[in-house]
Amino acid sequence: MTTTTQNLKIIPLGGLEEVGRNMTIFEYGDDIIIVDMGLQFPEEDMPGIDYIIPNTAYLKDKRDKIHGIIITHGHYDHIGAIPHSMKRLGNPPIYTTALTRGIILKRQDDFPEAPKLDIRQINKDSKIKLGCFNIEFFHVNHNIPDGVGLVIETPVGKIVHTGDFKFDHSPIGDEPADISRISEIANGGILALMSDSTNAEKPGHSISEKDIQDNLEIIFKESSGRIIIATFASLISRIQEVVNLAEKYDRKVAVDGYSMKMNTQIAKKLGYIKAQKGTLIKINQIKDYPNGKVVVVCTGAQGEGNAVLMRIANKEHRNIQIQKSDAVAFSSSVVPGNERTVQGLKDILWRQGARVYHYQMMDIHAGGHAQVEDLKMMINLIKPKFFIPIHGNYYMLKLHGEIAESIGIDTKNIMVAGNGNIISVNQNSIELSKEKVPANYVMVDGLGVGDVGQVVLRDRQSMAEEGMFVIITVIDSKTGKVRGEPDIISRGFVYLRESKELLNQTREKVKKIVEQTSSDEHTVNWSYVKDNIRDKIGQFLYTKTQRRPMVLPVVIEI
Amino acid sequence: MTTTTQNLKIIPLGGLEEVGRNMTIFEYGDDIIIVDMGLQFPEEDMPGIDYIIPNTAYLKDKRDKIHGIIITHGHYDHIGAIPHSMKRLGNPPIYTTALTRGIILKRQDDFPEAPKLDIRQINKDSKIKLGCFNIEFFHVNHNIPDGVGLVIETPVGKIVHTGDFKFDHSPIGDEPADISRISEIANGGILALMSDSTNAEKPGHSISEKDIQDNLEIIFKESSGRIIIATFASLISRIQEVVNLAEKYDRKVAVDGYSMKMNTQIAKKLGYIKAQKGTLIKINQIKDYPNGKVVVVCTGAQGEGNAVLMRIANKEHRNIQIQKSDAVAFSSSVVPGNERTVQGLKDILWRQGARVYHYQMMDIHAGGHAQVEDLKMMINLIKPKFFIPIHGNYYMLKLHGEIAESIGIDTKNIMVAGNGNIISVNQNSIELSKEKVPANYVMVDGLGVGDVGQVVLRDRQSMAEEGMFVIITVIDSKTGKVRGEPDIISRGFVYLRESKELLNQTREKVKKIVEQTSSDEHTVNWSYVKDNIRDKIGQFLYTKTQRRPMVLPVVIEI
């Protein structure tokens, strides 16, 4: 047994230096709870990586202490690491709301080798006790329903964790965030507030979903043909808005896209999407209705290769091809990194005759995160002693800290931490421990979790930029001479059929290098020969092309 | 000699399906002129490509007809293909303004094998005659000085080409766009207007550079330490603004970054940057002044790997390391595709203690292109019969067409064309010819122009995603058996040192495949053996890892 400390440890394993991969440990003495277990999508310099999850090494010998995992809402940056990490953590119980539970269970089906989950459903009025922690919940808005914030009563005081949130006073298919309850919670005195920083850079208030619905209505009014609305697969409220408008304008709604159909099914079953009987139809039924009677809601607003909108644009969709009278709306922001792809997709759709609507033209998307004024309101409601900005790049946390300071939180009580930091809190102080826990990226690629590291990634990048060039030389060990012609395999460097002259020159150079090097010495040092081939041929190819393919010499002695 | 046609042909070789690579041919009978000759930066699926230039194949047999090339301004998307394409076009004279000329000549120095250019300097009052074309100019604003629009008098009527433009009624270091002159030009009757569509999606008016200067001034007022301002290397007016503010607030300005220093030198020499004696200092002199007396203007606002700001962040800059009191301003928009890199860079700078200012927090950048209301104004001033939106993705052209329609241009007189289209114009009609000219991407990679095609790119992408796996098998031709162990070279697939078991299993499988296949037949078909290795080992590796490296078998018979 380890010694009991007087301090609460808050250890973010992810989510504090990026948008995504949210996972936080709360540890007091022998009791541990975890909040969220998300993934992050790979960056541009990580070709082939499926996604990135938190490193859970710190918990390896502490499995028995983990009383439970609380999931704030059903987005992949909060649930995505569950299939990969639960087994390592001894599969502790998960506590979450109904919709989030449905989404987690559905995703788990894709991982047959992952353990069967023990999910215990809570609602905003639940109170749970996990070890020394008493946890209550409060309802917040986000762009998926059923999100909750947490009040964690710990031996050192109460901690409020907002989850991802915004305030929406006229949400669609959801209740407004429960401001009275949040205010009530604060009455007991809150030691620390951990609050969502994703939009700390955006001034003002976030837009209400009601306004989005009103703007989408303009498209319904203007369009005589089909309406195709692409958005995020988990944006249940947007789907509800489309259903509302479809019912008002006498259209049928077909939902398309694997994950969107799944989410819609779960949400409908649990009552988070409400539709009249007959409003929702299958995608293959749209042909049975006139164009003016159809709306399609689908995935692909980010230009993802396999999503519905891209398949439509590429004429690979079984049921939909763009027609002249179609209206296509991108009801989503563009995730950083996808801009050019989305521009290209918009081009194709316009070219095929659709009228394309986009959030830059009118407000047909609202983000899910509180902006500056809302962040201030949360801090004012909670009136915490300590403030810990969470969820976002470092600069977002830093800006959120400045926001807190601007409305009266003492600078020394604001803790901008990083992944792997141990935030040590008691009634009187908040500080970072000197030691850190491992919090590096764990990359998932196919079946491999964590087996792709910097070496493999660097090789991938290098081959992508410059290609590779394998030279296979068979050497007669008796004469030290090259037998026949060296074989060359090259990909991604030059178009070989048009580079015969370059290849011939290279072969001649290889033969010379081998013969010079091997005749220099009594016993031939083959690794020296290989180094020589690599360096000299590398230099030769650079001089000829100003490219530096990865040169890989193979010497076979017979 | 070809037959003279009654129609003017306008042939865009680039710039109509992308932002960049602008180049347009005007052809009437035996007379050809060209407007602009730009490059485009590669897309995400083009690893290793330096940039993309227009295909000039259509002009191959028409060199003698080219009377000249007119360059509207000095940005790379208008001048960047000059070093690569001029020789193929017979090096015709280039007509452009002083600053643009300086930039073109300076860049040409980097290409010693390119021909010596014949550049004839014009100004906004010049009139030139090239074959049957009479060309005049008018001053426009953009985010580089000395940009011009063109009035091309052709046998069928006058064509106005705006170049890239915006209207700025209070520019810095520049005159306002010459609205009286534009209005005067239109008095003669304009057959067709070709107008910049880059910002056709953005409502309202663009911001004036004076407002940007006022906002930058806030940073000067707030900062007691050094101020580091990163922007585009060619944004001369921004550099002028910084010089103005530095002189007001008694600071010295150091310009850093290869291309920015070059542009500043040229602009200063030609009088486009005005600074008091002693205001501009060298970067290695900043240590001689107190922090509060220094401003650095530098490259790297896009997070480019080798630019100044990234070198500062990576502690690789010889003269600057971030200090606690530094203010760093990103005085630029983020070019689509660079968002995550820029976020990462901002994080590093914040973390090192700088206060970071960004255009999302305050208006410290203005784009160079007219927005919707300005576009309307240009159309209203010119009152053309025909309208041809240029410069932008197809959807931008299309939106610009709608803008023209909304203010009274007849739909049938609006021509939204694509690259390689031949727009055929006379007094009465505008139409697209059925035939097209080649206008595909020509990729530049190192010394190669156009030698990297789809095959090489596909290989690069594939190796980046999944890596490669070369299997070298030496076979005894007498026995048909594998001699020794097959050699495996793999990169970007799995970390080899931790995958010994997988490699051993693979070697065993290869031996079996070879022995089975070669014993099947009397004369061994080695390409059949290789196909077998590729397929079966590919399948085996996929089963084990769910990754599909490029499998390259080599069979050596001895």
PDB file of C-alpha atoms in Angstrom, chain A residues 16-18 40-44 47-49 201-203 336-341 343-344 346-347 350-351 355-356 358 360-361 393-396 398-399 402 418 445-449 451-452 455-456 459-461 463-468 470 472 474 483 487 489-495 498 534 542-547 550 552-558, chain B residues 16-18 40-44 47-49 201-203 336-341 343-344 346-347 350-351 355-356 358 360-361 393-396 398-399 402 418 445-449 451-452 455-456 459-461 463-468 470 472 474 483 487 489-495 498 534 542-547 550 552-558:
ATOM      1  CA  LEU A  16      -4.185  19.803 -22.370  1.00  0.00           C
ATOM      2  CA  GLU A  17      -1.856  20.283 -25.290  1.00  0.00           C
ATOM      3  CA  GLU A  18      -4.234  19.483 -28.110  1.00  0.00           C
ATOM      4  CA  GLN A  40      -7.192  12.356 -31.200  1.00  0.00           C
ATOM      5  CA  PHE A  41      -6.930  12.302 -34.972  1.00  0.00           C
ATOM      6  CA  PRO A  42      -3.406  12.156 -36.375  1.00  0.00           C
ATOM      7  CA  GLU A  43      -1.480  15.218 -37.484  1.00  0.00           C
ATOM      8  CA  GLU A  44      -0.212  15.843 -40.987  1.00  0.00           C
ATOM      9  CA  PRO A  47       0.935   9.289 -42.370  1.00  0.00           C
ATOM     10  CA  GLY A  48      -0.915   6.011 -42.014  1.00  0.00           C
ATOM     11  CA  ILE A  49      -1.757   6.490 -38.341  1.00  0.00           C
ATOM     12  CA  GLU A 201      -9.896  32.502 -28.558  1.00  0.00           C
ATOM     13  CA  LYS A 202     -13.356  33.394 -29.888  1.00  0.00           C
ATOM     14  CA  PRO A 203     -14.882  36.597 -28.587  1.00  0.00           C
ATOM     15  CA  PRO A 336      -8.147  22.421 -39.328  1.00  0.00           C
ATOM     16  CA  GLY A 337      -6.264  20.496 -41.975  1.00  0.00           C
ATOM     17  CA  ASN A 338      -9.306  19.732 -44.128  1.00  0.00           C
ATOM     18  CA  GLU A 339      -9.696  23.144 -45.806  1.00  0.00           C
ATOM     19  CA  ARG A 340      -8.275  22.339 -49.218  1.00  0.00           C
ATOM     20  CA  THR A 341     -10.110  19.035 -49.446  1.00  0.00           C
ATOM     21  CA  GLN A 343     -12.718  23.473 -51.190  1.00  0.00           C
ATOM     22  CA  GLY A 344     -12.106  20.790 -53.781  1.00  0.00           C
ATOM     23  CA  LYS A 346     -17.335  22.217 -53.057  1.00  0.00           C
ATOM     24  CA  ASP A 347     -15.876  22.748 -56.524  1.00  0.00           C
ATOM     25  CA  TRP A 350     -20.886  23.265 -57.975  1.00  0.00           C
ATOM     26  CA  ARG A 351     -19.544  21.884 -61.209  1.00  0.00           C
ATOM     27  CA  ARG A 355     -26.042  25.197 -55.369  1.00  0.00           C
ATOM     28  CA  VAL A 356     -23.658  24.941 -52.406  1.00  0.00           C
ATOM     29  CA  HIS A 358     -21.445  27.037 -46.598  1.00  0.00           C
ATOM     30  CA  GLN A 360     -18.868  31.315 -44.587  1.00  0.00           C
ATOM     31  CA  MET A 361     -21.935  32.472 -46.526  1.00  0.00           C
ATOM     32  CA  ASN A 393      -3.927  23.682 -27.096  1.00  0.00           C
ATOM     33  CA  TYR A 394      -1.628  25.358 -24.609  1.00  0.00           C
ATOM     34  CA  TYR A 395      -2.338  28.801 -26.042  1.00  0.00           C
ATOM     35  CA  MET A 396      -6.078  28.244 -25.598  1.00  0.00           C
ATOM     36  CA  LYS A 398      -3.331  30.341 -21.518  1.00  0.00           C
ATOM     37  CA  LEU A 399      -5.967  32.652 -23.023  1.00  0.00           C
ATOM     38  CA  GLU A 402      -6.247  35.391 -18.897  1.00  0.00           C
ATOM     39  CA  GLY A 418       0.357  20.189 -19.456  1.00  0.00           C
ATOM     40  CA  ASP A 445      -2.233   1.826 -36.759  1.00  0.00           C
ATOM     41  CA  GLY A 446      -4.302  -1.171 -37.777  1.00  0.00           C
ATOM     42  CA  LEU A 447      -3.935  -3.783 -35.069  1.00  0.00           C
ATOM     43  CA  GLY A 448      -0.856  -2.118 -33.640  1.00  0.00           C
ATOM     44  CA  VAL A 449      -1.229   0.076 -30.575  1.00  0.00           C
ATOM     45  CA  ASP A 451       4.189  -0.014 -32.099  1.00  0.00           C
ATOM     46  CA  VAL A 452       4.619   2.809 -34.583  1.00  0.00           C
ATOM     47  CA  VAL A 455      11.615   5.797 -36.447  1.00  0.00           C
ATOM     48  CA  VAL A 456       8.809   4.325 -38.505  1.00  0.00           C
ATOM     49  CA  ASP A 459      10.826   6.694 -42.637  1.00  0.00           C
ATOM     50  CA  ARG A 460       7.274   7.150 -43.876  1.00  0.00           C
ATOM     51  CA  GLN A 461       7.712  10.903 -44.196  1.00  0.00           C
ATOM     52  CA  MET A 463       9.781   8.038 -48.456  1.00  0.00           C
ATOM     53  CA  ALA A 464       6.736  10.239 -49.076  1.00  0.00           C
ATOM     54  CA  GLU A 465       8.883  13.266 -49.808  1.00  0.00           C
ATOM     55  CA  GLU A 466      11.648  11.713 -51.845  1.00  0.00           C
ATOM     56  CA  GLY A 467      10.926   8.054 -52.519  1.00  0.00           C
ATOM     57  CA  MET A 468      13.261   5.133 -52.011  1.00  0.00           C
ATOM     58  CA  VAL A 470      17.112  -0.104 -53.302  1.00  0.00           C
ATOM     59  CA  ILE A 472      20.973  -5.047 -54.902  1.00  0.00           C
ATOM     60  CA  VAL A 474      25.588  -9.728 -56.084  1.00  0.00           C
ATOM     61  CA  ARG A 483      28.222 -10.482 -60.860  1.00  0.00           C
ATOM     62  CA  ASP A 487      19.299  -4.680 -59.504  1.00  0.00           C
ATOM     63  CA  ILE A 489      14.103  -1.117 -57.200  1.00  0.00           C
ATOM     64  CA  SER A 490      12.859   2.392 -56.800  1.00  0.00           C
ATOM     65  CA  ARG A 491       9.466   3.840 -55.962  1.00  0.00           C
ATOM     66  CA  GLY A 492       8.326   7.418 -55.517  1.00  0.00           C
ATOM     67  CA  PHE A 493      11.600   8.857 -56.835  1.00  0.00           C
ATOM     68  CA  VAL A 494      11.501   9.182 -60.610  1.00  0.00           C
ATOM     69  CA  TYR A 495       9.383   7.518 -63.238  1.00  0.00           C
ATOM     70  CA  GLU A 498      11.714   7.495 -68.462  1.00  0.00           C
ATOM     71  CA  ARG A 534      24.680   4.670 -49.869  1.00  0.00           C
ATOM     72  CA  TYR A 542      21.070  14.367 -55.724  1.00  0.00           C
ATOM     73  CA  THR A 543      23.399  15.996 -58.220  1.00  0.00           C
ATOM     74  CA  LYS A 544      21.339  14.628 -61.087  1.00  0.00           C
ATOM     75  CA  THR A 545      17.871  15.372 -59.691  1.00  0.00           C
ATOM     76  CA  GLN A 546      18.138  17.507 -56.532  1.00  0.00           C
ATOM     77  CA  ARG A 547      16.127  14.823 -54.747  1.00  0.00           C
ATOM     78  CA  MET A 550      16.253   6.845 -49.223  1.00  0.00           C
ATOM     79  CA  LEU A 552      19.135   1.170 -49.369  1.00  0.00           C
ATOM     80  CA  PRO A 553      22.069  -0.961 -50.545  1.00  0.00           C
ATOM     81  CA  VAL A 554      21.930  -4.742 -50.352  1.00  0.00           C
ATOM     82  CA  VAL A 555      25.108  -6.691 -50.934  1.00  0.00           C
ATOM     83  CA  ILE A 556      24.821 -10.415 -51.508  1.00  0.00           C
ATOM     84  CA  GLU A 557      28.055 -12.363 -51.457  1.00  0.00           C
ATOM     85  CA  ILE A 558      28.119 -15.700 -53.210  1.00  0.00           C
TER      86      ILE A 558
ATOM     87  CA  LEU B  16      -9.575  29.088 -62.863  1.00  0.00           C
ATOM     88  CA  GLU B  17      -9.861  25.926 -60.806  1.00  0.00           C
ATOM     89  CA  GLU B  18      -7.553  26.822 -57.966  1.00  0.00           C
ATOM     90  CA  GLN B  40       0.721  26.958 -57.198  1.00  0.00           C
ATOM     91  CA  PHE B  41       1.790  25.247 -53.999  1.00  0.00           C
ATOM     92  CA  PRO B  42       1.253  21.487 -53.891  1.00  0.00           C
ATOM     93  CA  GLU B  43      -1.780  19.852 -52.328  1.00  0.00           C
ATOM     94  CA  GLU B  44      -1.688  17.463 -49.391  1.00  0.00           C
ATOM     95  CA  PRO B  47       4.302  14.745 -51.046  1.00  0.00           C
ATOM     96  CA  GLY B  48       7.724  15.978 -52.085  1.00  0.00           C
ATOM     97  CA  ILE B  49       6.464  18.228 -54.874  1.00  0.00           C
ATOM     98  CA  GLU B 201     -17.357  34.194 -50.785  1.00  0.00           C
ATOM     99  CA  LYS B 202     -16.672  36.939 -48.254  1.00  0.00           C
ATOM    100  CA  PRO B 203     -19.464  39.447 -47.678  1.00  0.00           C
ATOM    101  CA  PRO B 336      -5.625  26.465 -45.896  1.00  0.00           C
ATOM    102  CA  GLY B 337      -3.695  23.367 -44.901  1.00  0.00           C
ATOM    103  CA  ASN B 338      -1.414  25.130 -42.410  1.00  0.00           C
ATOM    104  CA  GLU B 339      -3.867  25.464 -39.503  1.00  0.00           C
ATOM    105  CA  ARG B 340      -2.576  22.699 -37.267  1.00  0.00           C
ATOM    106  CA  THR B 341       1.044  23.640 -37.813  1.00  0.00           C
ATOM    107  CA  GLN B 343      -1.600  26.137 -33.777  1.00  0.00           C
ATOM    108  CA  GLY B 344       1.397  24.059 -32.754  1.00  0.00           C
ATOM    109  CA  LYS B 346       1.555  29.317 -31.283  1.00  0.00           C
ATOM    110  CA  ASP B 347       1.643  26.751 -28.492  1.00  0.00           C
ATOM    111  CA  TRP B 350       3.209  30.764 -25.555  1.00  0.00           C
ATOM    112  CA  ARG B 351       4.988  28.036 -23.669  1.00  0.00           C
ATOM    113  CA  ARG B 355       2.367  36.822 -25.527  1.00  0.00           C
ATOM    114  CA  VAL B 356       0.947  35.787 -28.910  1.00  0.00           C
ATOM    115  CA  HIS B 358      -3.370  36.468 -33.813  1.00  0.00           C
ATOM    116  CA  GLN B 360      -8.651  35.747 -34.639  1.00  0.00           C
ATOM    117  CA  MET B 361      -8.122  37.963 -31.591  1.00  0.00           C
ATOM    118  CA  ASN B 393     -11.746  27.729 -57.284  1.00  0.00           C
ATOM    119  CA  TYR B 394     -14.728  26.941 -59.488  1.00  0.00           C
ATOM    120  CA  TYR B 395     -17.180  27.673 -56.671  1.00  0.00           C
ATOM    121  CA  MET B 396     -15.629  31.103 -56.164  1.00  0.00           C
ATOM    122  CA  LYS B 398     -19.580  30.644 -59.719  1.00  0.00           C
ATOM    123  CA  LEU B 399     -20.386  32.851 -56.705  1.00  0.00           C
ATOM    124  CA  GLU B 402     -23.981  35.241 -59.156  1.00  0.00           C
ATOM    125  CA  GLY B 418     -12.211  26.205 -66.578  1.00  0.00           C
ATOM    126  CA  ASP B 445      10.348  18.451 -57.922  1.00  0.00           C
ATOM    127  CA  GLY B 446      13.990  19.406 -57.578  1.00  0.00           C
ATOM    128  CA  LEU B 447      15.420  19.691 -61.069  1.00  0.00           C
ATOM    129  CA  GLY B 448      12.570  17.727 -62.595  1.00  0.00           C
ATOM    130  CA  VAL B 449       9.775  19.625 -64.313  1.00  0.00           C
ATOM    131  CA  ASP B 451       8.689  14.117 -64.606  1.00  0.00           C
ATOM    132  CA  VAL B 452       6.758  13.279 -61.451  1.00  0.00           C
ATOM    133  CA  VAL B 455       2.557   6.742 -60.750  1.00  0.00           C
ATOM    134  CA  VAL B 456       5.341   8.258 -58.678  1.00  0.00           C
ATOM    135  CA  ASP B 459       3.826   5.236 -54.769  1.00  0.00           C
ATOM    136  CA  ARG B 460       4.830   8.066 -52.444  1.00  0.00           C
ATOM    137  CA  GLN B 461       1.383   8.191 -50.858  1.00  0.00           C
ATOM    138  CA  MET B 463       4.653   4.201 -48.855  1.00  0.00           C
ATOM    139  CA  ALA B 464       3.745   7.104 -46.545  1.00  0.00           C
ATOM    140  CA  GLU B 465       0.565   5.380 -45.388  1.00  0.00           C
ATOM    141  CA  GLU B 466       1.787   1.825 -45.029  1.00  0.00           C
ATOM    142  CA  GLY B 467       5.513   1.607 -45.635  1.00  0.00           C
ATOM    143  CA  MET B 468       7.360  -0.802 -47.902  1.00  0.00           C
ATOM    144  CA  VAL B 470      11.390  -5.622 -49.938  1.00  0.00           C
ATOM    145  CA  ILE B 472      15.257 -10.553 -51.588  1.00  0.00           C
ATOM    146  CA  VAL B 474      18.554 -15.944 -53.736  1.00  0.00           C
ATOM    147  CA  ARG B 483      19.894 -20.295 -50.639  1.00  0.00           C
ATOM    148  CA  ASP B 487      16.779 -10.761 -46.931  1.00  0.00           C
ATOM    149  CA  ILE B 489      14.348  -4.562 -46.022  1.00  0.00           C
ATOM    150  CA  SER B 490      11.393  -2.728 -44.641  1.00  0.00           C
ATOM    151  CA  ARG B 491      10.816   0.922 -43.810  1.00  0.00           C
ATOM    152  CA  GLY B 492       7.739   2.708 -42.489  1.00  0.00           C
ATOM    153  CA  PHE B 493       5.871  -0.522 -41.769  1.00  0.00           C
ATOM    154  CA  VAL B 494       6.726  -1.828 -38.310  1.00  0.00           C
ATOM    155  CA  TYR B 495       9.653  -1.190 -36.013  1.00  0.00           C
ATOM    156  CA  GLU B 498      10.563  -5.308 -32.155  1.00  0.00           C
ATOM    157  CA  ARG B 534       3.834 -10.408 -53.380  1.00  0.00           C
ATOM    158  CA  TYR B 542      -2.226  -7.771 -43.478  1.00  0.00           C
ATOM    159  CA  THR B 543      -3.643 -10.567 -41.352  1.00  0.00           C
ATOM    160  CA  LYS B 544      -0.951 -10.024 -38.762  1.00  0.00           C
ATOM    161  CA  THR B 545      -1.057  -6.207 -38.665  1.00  0.00           C
ATOM    162  CA  GLN B 546      -3.992  -4.879 -40.691  1.00  0.00           C
ATOM    163  CA  ARG B 547      -1.490  -2.821 -42.655  1.00  0.00           C
ATOM    164  CA  MET B 550       4.098  -2.153 -50.567  1.00  0.00           C
ATOM    165  CA  LEU B 552       8.469  -5.749 -53.490  1.00  0.00           C
ATOM    166  CA  PRO B 553       9.918  -9.211 -54.156  1.00  0.00           C
ATOM    167  CA  VAL B 554      13.343  -9.623 -55.743  1.00  0.00           C
ATOM    168  CA  VAL B 555      14.375 -13.042 -56.933  1.00  0.00           C
ATOM    169  CA  ILE B 556      18.025 -13.615 -57.773  1.00  0.00           C
ATOM    170  CA  GLU B 557      18.853 -16.824 -59.535  1.00  0.00           C
ATOM    171  CA  ILE B 558      22.394 -18.106 -59.291  1.00  0.00           C
TER     172      ILE B 558
END
